[in-house]
Short mmCIF file of N, CA, C and O in Angstrom, two decimals:
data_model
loop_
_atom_site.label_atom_id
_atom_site.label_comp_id
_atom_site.label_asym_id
_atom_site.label_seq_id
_atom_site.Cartn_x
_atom_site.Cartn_y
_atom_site.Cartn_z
N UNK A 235 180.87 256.01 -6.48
CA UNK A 235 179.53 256.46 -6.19
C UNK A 235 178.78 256.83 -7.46
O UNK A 235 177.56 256.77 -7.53
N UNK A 236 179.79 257.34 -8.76
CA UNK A 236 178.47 258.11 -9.60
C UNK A 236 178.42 256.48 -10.53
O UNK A 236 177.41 256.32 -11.21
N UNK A 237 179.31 255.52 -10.54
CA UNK A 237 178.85 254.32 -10.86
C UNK A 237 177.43 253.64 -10.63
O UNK A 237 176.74 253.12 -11.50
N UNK A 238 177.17 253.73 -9.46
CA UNK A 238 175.68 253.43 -8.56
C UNK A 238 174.68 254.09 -9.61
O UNK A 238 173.92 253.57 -10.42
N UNK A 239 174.96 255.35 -9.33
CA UNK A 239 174.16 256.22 -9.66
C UNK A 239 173.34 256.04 -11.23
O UNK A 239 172.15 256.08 -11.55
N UNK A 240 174.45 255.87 -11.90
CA UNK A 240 174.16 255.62 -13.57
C UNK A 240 173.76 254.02 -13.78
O UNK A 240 173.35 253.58 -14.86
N UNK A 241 173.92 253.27 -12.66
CA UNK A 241 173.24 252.09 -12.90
C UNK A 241 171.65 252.21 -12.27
O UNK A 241 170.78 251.42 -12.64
N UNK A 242 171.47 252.98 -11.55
CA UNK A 242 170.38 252.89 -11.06
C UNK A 242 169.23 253.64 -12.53
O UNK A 242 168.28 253.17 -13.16
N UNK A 243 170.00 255.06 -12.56
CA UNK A 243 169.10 255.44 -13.83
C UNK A 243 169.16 254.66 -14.90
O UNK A 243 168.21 254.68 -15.68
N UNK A 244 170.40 253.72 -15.19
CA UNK A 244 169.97 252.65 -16.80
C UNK A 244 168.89 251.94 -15.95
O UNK A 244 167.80 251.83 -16.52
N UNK A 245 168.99 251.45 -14.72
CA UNK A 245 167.86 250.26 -14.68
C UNK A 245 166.17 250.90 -14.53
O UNK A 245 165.11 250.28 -14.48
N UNK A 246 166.42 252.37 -14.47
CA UNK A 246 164.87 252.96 -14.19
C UNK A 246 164.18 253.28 -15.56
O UNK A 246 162.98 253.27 -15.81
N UNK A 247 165.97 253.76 -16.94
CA UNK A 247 165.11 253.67 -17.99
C UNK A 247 164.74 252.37 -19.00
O UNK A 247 164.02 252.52 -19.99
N UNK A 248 165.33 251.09 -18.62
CA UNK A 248 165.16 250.05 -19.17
C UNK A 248 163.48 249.77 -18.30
O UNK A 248 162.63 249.30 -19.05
N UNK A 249 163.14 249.97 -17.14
CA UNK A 249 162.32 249.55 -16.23
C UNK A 249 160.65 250.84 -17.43
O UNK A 249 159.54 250.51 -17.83
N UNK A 250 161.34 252.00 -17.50
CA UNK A 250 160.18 252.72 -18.72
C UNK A 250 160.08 252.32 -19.83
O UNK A 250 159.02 252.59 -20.39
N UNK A 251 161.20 251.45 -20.66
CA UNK A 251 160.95 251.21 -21.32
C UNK A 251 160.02 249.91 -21.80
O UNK A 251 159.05 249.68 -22.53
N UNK A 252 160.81 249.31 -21.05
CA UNK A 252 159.53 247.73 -20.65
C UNK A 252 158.26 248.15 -20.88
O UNK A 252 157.57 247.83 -21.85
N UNK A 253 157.82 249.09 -19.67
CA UNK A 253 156.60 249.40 -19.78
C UNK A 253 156.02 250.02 -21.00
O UNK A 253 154.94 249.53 -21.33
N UNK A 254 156.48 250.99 -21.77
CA UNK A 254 156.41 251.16 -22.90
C UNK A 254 156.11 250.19 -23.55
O UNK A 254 154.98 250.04 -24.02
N UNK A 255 156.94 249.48 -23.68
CA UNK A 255 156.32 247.97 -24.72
C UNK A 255 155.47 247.21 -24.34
O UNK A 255 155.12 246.38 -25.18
N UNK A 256 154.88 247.15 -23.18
CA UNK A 256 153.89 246.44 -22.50
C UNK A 256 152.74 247.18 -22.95
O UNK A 256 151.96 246.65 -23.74
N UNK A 257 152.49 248.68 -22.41
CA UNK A 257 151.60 249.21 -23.55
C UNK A 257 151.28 249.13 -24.94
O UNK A 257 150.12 249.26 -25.34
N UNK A 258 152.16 248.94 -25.62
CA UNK A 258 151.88 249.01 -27.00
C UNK A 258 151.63 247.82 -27.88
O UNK A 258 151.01 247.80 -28.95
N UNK A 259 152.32 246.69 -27.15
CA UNK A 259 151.64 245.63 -27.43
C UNK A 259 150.26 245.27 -26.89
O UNK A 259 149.51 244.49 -27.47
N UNK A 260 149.92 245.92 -25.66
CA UNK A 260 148.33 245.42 -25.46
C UNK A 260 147.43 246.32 -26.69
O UNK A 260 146.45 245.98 -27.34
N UNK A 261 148.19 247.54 -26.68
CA UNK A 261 146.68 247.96 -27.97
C UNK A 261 146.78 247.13 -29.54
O UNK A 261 145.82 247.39 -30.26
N UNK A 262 147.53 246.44 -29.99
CA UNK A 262 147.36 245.42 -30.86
C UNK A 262 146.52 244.75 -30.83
O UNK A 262 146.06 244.44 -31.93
N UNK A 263 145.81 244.11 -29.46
CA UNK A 263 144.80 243.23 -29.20
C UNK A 263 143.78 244.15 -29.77
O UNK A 263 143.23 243.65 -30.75
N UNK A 264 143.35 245.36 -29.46
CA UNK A 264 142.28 246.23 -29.98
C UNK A 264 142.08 246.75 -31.28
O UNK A 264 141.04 247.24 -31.71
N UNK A 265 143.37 246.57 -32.02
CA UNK A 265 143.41 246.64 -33.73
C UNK A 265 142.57 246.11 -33.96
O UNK A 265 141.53 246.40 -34.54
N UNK A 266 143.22 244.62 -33.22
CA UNK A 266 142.51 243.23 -33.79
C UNK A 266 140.99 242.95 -33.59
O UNK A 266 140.40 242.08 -34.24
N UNK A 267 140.34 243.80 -32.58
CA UNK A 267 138.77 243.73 -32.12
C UNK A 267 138.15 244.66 -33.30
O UNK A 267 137.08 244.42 -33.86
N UNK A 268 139.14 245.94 -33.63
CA UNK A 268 138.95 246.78 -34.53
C UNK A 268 138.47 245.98 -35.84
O UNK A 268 137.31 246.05 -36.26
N UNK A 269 139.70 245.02 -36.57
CA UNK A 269 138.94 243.99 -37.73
C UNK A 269 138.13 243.05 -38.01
O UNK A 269 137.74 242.90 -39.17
N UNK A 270 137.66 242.14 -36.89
CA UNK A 270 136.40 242.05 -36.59
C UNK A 270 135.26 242.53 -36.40
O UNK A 270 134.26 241.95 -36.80
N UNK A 271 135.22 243.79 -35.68
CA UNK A 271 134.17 244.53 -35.96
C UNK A 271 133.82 245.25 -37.12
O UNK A 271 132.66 245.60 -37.30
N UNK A 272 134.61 245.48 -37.83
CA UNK A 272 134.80 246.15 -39.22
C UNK A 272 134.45 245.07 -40.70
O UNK A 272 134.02 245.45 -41.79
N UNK A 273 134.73 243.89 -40.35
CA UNK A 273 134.21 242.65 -41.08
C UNK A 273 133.94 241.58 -40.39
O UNK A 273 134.73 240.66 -40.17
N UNK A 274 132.23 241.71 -39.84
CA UNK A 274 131.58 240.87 -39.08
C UNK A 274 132.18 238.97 -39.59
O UNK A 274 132.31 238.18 -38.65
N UNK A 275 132.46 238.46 -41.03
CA UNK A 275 132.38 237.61 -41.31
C UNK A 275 133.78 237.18 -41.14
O UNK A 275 133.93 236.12 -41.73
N UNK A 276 134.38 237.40 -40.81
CA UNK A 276 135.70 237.07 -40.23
C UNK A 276 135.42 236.41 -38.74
O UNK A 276 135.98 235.33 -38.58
N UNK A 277 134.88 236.75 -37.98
CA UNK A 277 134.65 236.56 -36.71
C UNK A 277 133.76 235.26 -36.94
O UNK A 277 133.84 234.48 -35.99
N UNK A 278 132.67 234.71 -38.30
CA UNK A 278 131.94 234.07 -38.22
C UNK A 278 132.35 233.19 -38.40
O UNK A 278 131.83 232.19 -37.92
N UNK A 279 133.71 233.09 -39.33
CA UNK A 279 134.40 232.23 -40.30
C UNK A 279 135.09 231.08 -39.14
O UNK A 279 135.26 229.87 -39.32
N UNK A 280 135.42 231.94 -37.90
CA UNK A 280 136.54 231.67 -37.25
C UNK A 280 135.45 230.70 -36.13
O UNK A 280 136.09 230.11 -35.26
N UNK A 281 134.32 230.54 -36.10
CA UNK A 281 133.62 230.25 -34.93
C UNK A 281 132.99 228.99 -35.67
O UNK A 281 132.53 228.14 -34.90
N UNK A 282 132.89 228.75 -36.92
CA UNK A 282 132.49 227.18 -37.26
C UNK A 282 133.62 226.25 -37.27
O UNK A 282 134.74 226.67 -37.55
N UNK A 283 133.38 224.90 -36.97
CA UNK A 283 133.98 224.50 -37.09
C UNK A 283 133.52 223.19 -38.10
O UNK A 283 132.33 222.98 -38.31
N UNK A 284 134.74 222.21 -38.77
CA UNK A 284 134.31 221.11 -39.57
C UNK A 284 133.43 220.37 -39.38
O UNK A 284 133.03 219.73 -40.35
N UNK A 285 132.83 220.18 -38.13
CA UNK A 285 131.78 219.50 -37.72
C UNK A 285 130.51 220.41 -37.42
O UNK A 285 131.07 220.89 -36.44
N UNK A 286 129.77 220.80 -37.43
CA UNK A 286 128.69 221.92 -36.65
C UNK A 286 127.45 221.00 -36.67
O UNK A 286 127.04 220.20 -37.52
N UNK A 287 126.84 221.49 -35.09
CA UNK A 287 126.03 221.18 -34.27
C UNK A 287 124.34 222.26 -34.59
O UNK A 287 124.29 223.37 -34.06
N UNK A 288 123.30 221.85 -35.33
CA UNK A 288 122.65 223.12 -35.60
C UNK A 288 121.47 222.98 -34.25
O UNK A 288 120.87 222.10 -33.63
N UNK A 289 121.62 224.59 -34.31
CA UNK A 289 121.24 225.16 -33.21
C UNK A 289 119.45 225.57 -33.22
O UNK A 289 118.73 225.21 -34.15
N UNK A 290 119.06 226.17 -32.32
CA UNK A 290 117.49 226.29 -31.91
C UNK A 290 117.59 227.94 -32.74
O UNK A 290 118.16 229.00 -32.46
N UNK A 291 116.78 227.50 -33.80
CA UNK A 291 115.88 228.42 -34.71
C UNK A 291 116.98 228.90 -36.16
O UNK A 291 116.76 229.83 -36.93
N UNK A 292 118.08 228.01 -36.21
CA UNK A 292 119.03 228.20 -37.47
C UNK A 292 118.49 227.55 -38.55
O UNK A 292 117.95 226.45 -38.41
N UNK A 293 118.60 228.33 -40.05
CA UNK A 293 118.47 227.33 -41.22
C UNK A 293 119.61 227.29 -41.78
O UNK A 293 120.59 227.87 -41.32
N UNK A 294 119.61 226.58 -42.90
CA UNK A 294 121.21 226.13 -43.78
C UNK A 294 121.50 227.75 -44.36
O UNK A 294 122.55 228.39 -44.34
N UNK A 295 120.41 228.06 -44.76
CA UNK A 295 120.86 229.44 -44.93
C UNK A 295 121.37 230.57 -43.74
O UNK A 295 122.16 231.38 -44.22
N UNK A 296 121.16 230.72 -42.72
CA UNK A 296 121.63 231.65 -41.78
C UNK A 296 123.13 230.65 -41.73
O UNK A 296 124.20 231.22 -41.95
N UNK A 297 123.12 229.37 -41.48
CA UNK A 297 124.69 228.83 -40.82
C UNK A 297 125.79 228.75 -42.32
O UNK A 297 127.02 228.62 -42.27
N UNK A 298 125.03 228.87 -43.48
CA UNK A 298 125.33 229.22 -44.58
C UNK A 298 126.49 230.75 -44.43
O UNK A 298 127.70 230.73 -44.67
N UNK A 299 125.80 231.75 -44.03
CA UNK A 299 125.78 233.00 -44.25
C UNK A 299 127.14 232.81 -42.96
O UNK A 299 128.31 233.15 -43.14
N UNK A 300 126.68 232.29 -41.92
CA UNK A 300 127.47 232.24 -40.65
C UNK A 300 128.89 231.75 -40.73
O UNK A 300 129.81 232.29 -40.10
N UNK A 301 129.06 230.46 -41.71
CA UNK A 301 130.14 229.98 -41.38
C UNK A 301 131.08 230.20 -43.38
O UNK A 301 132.23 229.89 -43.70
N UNK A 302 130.23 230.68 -44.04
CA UNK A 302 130.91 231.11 -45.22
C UNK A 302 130.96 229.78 -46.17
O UNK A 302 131.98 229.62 -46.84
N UNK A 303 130.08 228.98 -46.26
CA UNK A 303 129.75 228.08 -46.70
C UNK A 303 128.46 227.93 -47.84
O UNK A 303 127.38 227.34 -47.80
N UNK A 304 129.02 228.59 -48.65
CA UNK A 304 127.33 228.15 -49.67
C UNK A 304 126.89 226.41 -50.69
O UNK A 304 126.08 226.16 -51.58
N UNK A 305 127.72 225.75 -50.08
CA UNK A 305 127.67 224.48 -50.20
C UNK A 305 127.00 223.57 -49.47
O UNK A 305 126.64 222.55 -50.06
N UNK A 306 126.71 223.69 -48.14
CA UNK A 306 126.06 222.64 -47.16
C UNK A 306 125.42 221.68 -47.70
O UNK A 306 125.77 220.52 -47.48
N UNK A 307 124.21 222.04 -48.63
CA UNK A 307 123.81 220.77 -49.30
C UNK A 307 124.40 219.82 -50.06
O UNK A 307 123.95 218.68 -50.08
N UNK A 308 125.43 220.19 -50.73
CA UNK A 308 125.81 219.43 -51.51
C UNK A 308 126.62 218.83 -50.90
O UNK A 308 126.79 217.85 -51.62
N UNK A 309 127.49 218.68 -49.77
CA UNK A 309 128.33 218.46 -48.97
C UNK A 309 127.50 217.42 -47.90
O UNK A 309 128.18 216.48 -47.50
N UNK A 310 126.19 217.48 -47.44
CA UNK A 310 125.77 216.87 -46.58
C UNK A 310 124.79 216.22 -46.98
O UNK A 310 123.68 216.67 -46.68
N UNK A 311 124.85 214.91 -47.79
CA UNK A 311 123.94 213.68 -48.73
C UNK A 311 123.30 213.11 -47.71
O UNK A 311 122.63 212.18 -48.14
N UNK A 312 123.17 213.25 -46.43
CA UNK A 312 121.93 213.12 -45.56
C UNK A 312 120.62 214.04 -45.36
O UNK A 312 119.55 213.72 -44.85
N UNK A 313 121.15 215.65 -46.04
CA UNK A 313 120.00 216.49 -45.92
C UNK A 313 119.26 215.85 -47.19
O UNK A 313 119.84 215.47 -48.21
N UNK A 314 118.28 215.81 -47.04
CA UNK A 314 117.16 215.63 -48.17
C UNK A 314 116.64 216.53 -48.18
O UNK A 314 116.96 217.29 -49.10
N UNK A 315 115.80 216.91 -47.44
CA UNK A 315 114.97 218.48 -47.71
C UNK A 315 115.78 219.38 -46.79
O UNK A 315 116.25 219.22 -45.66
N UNK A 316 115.77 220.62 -47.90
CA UNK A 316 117.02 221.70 -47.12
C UNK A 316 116.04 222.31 -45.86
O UNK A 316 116.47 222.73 -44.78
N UNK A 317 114.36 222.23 -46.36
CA UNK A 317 114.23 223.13 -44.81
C UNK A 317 113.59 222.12 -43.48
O UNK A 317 112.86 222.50 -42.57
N UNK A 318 114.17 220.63 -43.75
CA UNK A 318 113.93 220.49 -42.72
C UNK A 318 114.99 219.83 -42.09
O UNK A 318 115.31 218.64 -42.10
N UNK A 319 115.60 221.04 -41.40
CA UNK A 319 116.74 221.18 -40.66
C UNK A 319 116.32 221.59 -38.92
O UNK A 319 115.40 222.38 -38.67
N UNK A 320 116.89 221.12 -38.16
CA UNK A 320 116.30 220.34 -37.12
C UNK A 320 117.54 220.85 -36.23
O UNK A 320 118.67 220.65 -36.67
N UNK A 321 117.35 221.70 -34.63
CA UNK A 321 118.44 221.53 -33.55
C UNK A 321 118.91 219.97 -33.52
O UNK A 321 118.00 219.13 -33.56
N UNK A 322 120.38 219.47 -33.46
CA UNK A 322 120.87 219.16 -33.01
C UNK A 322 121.23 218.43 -34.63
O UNK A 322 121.82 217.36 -34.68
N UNK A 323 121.00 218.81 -35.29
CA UNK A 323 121.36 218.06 -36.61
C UNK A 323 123.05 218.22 -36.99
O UNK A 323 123.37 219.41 -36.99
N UNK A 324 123.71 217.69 -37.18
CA UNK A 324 125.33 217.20 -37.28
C UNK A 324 125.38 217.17 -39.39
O UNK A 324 124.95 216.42 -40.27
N UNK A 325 126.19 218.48 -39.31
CA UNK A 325 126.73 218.53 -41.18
C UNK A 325 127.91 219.14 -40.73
O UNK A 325 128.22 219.79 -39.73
N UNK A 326 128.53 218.71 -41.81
CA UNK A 326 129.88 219.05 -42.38
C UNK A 326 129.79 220.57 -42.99
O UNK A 326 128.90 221.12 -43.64
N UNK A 327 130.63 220.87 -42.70
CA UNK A 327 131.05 222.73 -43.30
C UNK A 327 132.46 222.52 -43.66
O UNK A 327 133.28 221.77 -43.13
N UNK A 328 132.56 223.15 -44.45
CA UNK A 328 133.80 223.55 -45.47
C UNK A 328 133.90 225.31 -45.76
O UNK A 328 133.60 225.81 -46.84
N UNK A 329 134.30 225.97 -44.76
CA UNK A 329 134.13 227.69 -44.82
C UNK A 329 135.48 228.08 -45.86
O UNK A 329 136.65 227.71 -45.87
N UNK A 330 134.79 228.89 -46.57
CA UNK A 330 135.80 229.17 -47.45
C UNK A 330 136.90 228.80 -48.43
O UNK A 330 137.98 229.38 -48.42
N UNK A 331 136.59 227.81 -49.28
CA UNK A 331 137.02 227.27 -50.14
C UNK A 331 138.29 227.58 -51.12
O UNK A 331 138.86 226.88 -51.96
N UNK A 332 138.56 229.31 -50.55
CA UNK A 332 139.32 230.04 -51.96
C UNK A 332 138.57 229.76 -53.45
O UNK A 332 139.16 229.57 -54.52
N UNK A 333 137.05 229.80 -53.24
CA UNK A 333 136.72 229.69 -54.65
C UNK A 333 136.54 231.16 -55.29
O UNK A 333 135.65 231.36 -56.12
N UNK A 334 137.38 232.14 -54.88
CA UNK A 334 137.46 233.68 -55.32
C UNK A 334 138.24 233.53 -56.63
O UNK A 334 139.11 232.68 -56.80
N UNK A 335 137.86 234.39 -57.52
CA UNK A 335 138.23 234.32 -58.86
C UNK A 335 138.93 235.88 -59.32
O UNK A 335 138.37 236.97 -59.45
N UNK A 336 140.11 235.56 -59.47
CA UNK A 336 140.59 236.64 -59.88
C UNK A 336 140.53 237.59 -61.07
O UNK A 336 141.23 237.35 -62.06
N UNK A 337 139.89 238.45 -61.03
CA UNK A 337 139.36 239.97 -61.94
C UNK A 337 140.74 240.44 -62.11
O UNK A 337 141.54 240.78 -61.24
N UNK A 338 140.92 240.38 -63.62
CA UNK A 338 141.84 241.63 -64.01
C UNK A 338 141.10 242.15 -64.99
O UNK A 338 140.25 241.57 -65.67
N UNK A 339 141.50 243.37 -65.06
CA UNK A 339 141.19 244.64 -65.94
C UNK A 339 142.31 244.67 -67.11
O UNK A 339 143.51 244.43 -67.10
N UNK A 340 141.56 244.99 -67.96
CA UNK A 340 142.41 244.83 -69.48
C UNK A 340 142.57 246.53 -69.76
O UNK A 340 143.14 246.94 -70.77
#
C-alpha cells in the first residue's frame, strides 16, 4: 500500500514540475517581444525580404531605414531617379551587409 502511495506523489510531483517548465518556457517568448521592442530595427530587418514589393506612400529612403539597407540604388540599375519610386515597384534589398567596422581603442 505505501508503494501506491509514493508513486502517486512522484507522479503528482513530476505532473508540478512539467508545469513548471511549461511556464517558464512560455515567458521566453516575452523576453523575446521584450528585444524587439527595445530595438525597433531588428523587427524591421526581419520583415524584408530579398525581393520587396514597394508599397502605397514608401520612398527608398523610409524602406532604406526599414529594411537596413543604405544601398538600394546602387543595387537596383533599373531605378533611375531615386524619387520616382512608385507602389508596386520590385528591387532587390540586401539588409545588413556586416559592413560594421571594428573600433578599437589604443
Amino acid at each position: 500500500m505505501s508503494t501506491r502511495v509514493s508513486y502517486v506523489d512522484a507522479a503528482r510531483l513530476y505532473c508540478i514540475i512539467f508545469l513548471l517548465l511549461i511556464v517558464m518556457l512560455g515567458s521566453f517568448t516575452e523576453d523575446d517581444d521584450l528585444i524587439k521592442k527595445m530595438n525597433p530595427r531588428v523587427t524591421a530587418q526581419a520583415s524584408c525580404d530579398e525581393i520587396y514589393v514597394v508599397g502605397e506612400g514608401e520612398t527608398l529612403h523610409t524602406i532604406s531605414d526599414k529594411c537596413g539597407d543604405p544601398y538600394i540604388v546602387e543595387e537596383n540599375p533599373h531605378i533611375h531617379d531615386p524619387d520616382d519610386v512608385f507602389p508596386g515597384l520590385v528591387i532587390k534589398i540586401t539588409p545588413s551587409r556586416l559592413r560594421t567596422h571594428v573600433v578599437t581603442k589604443i
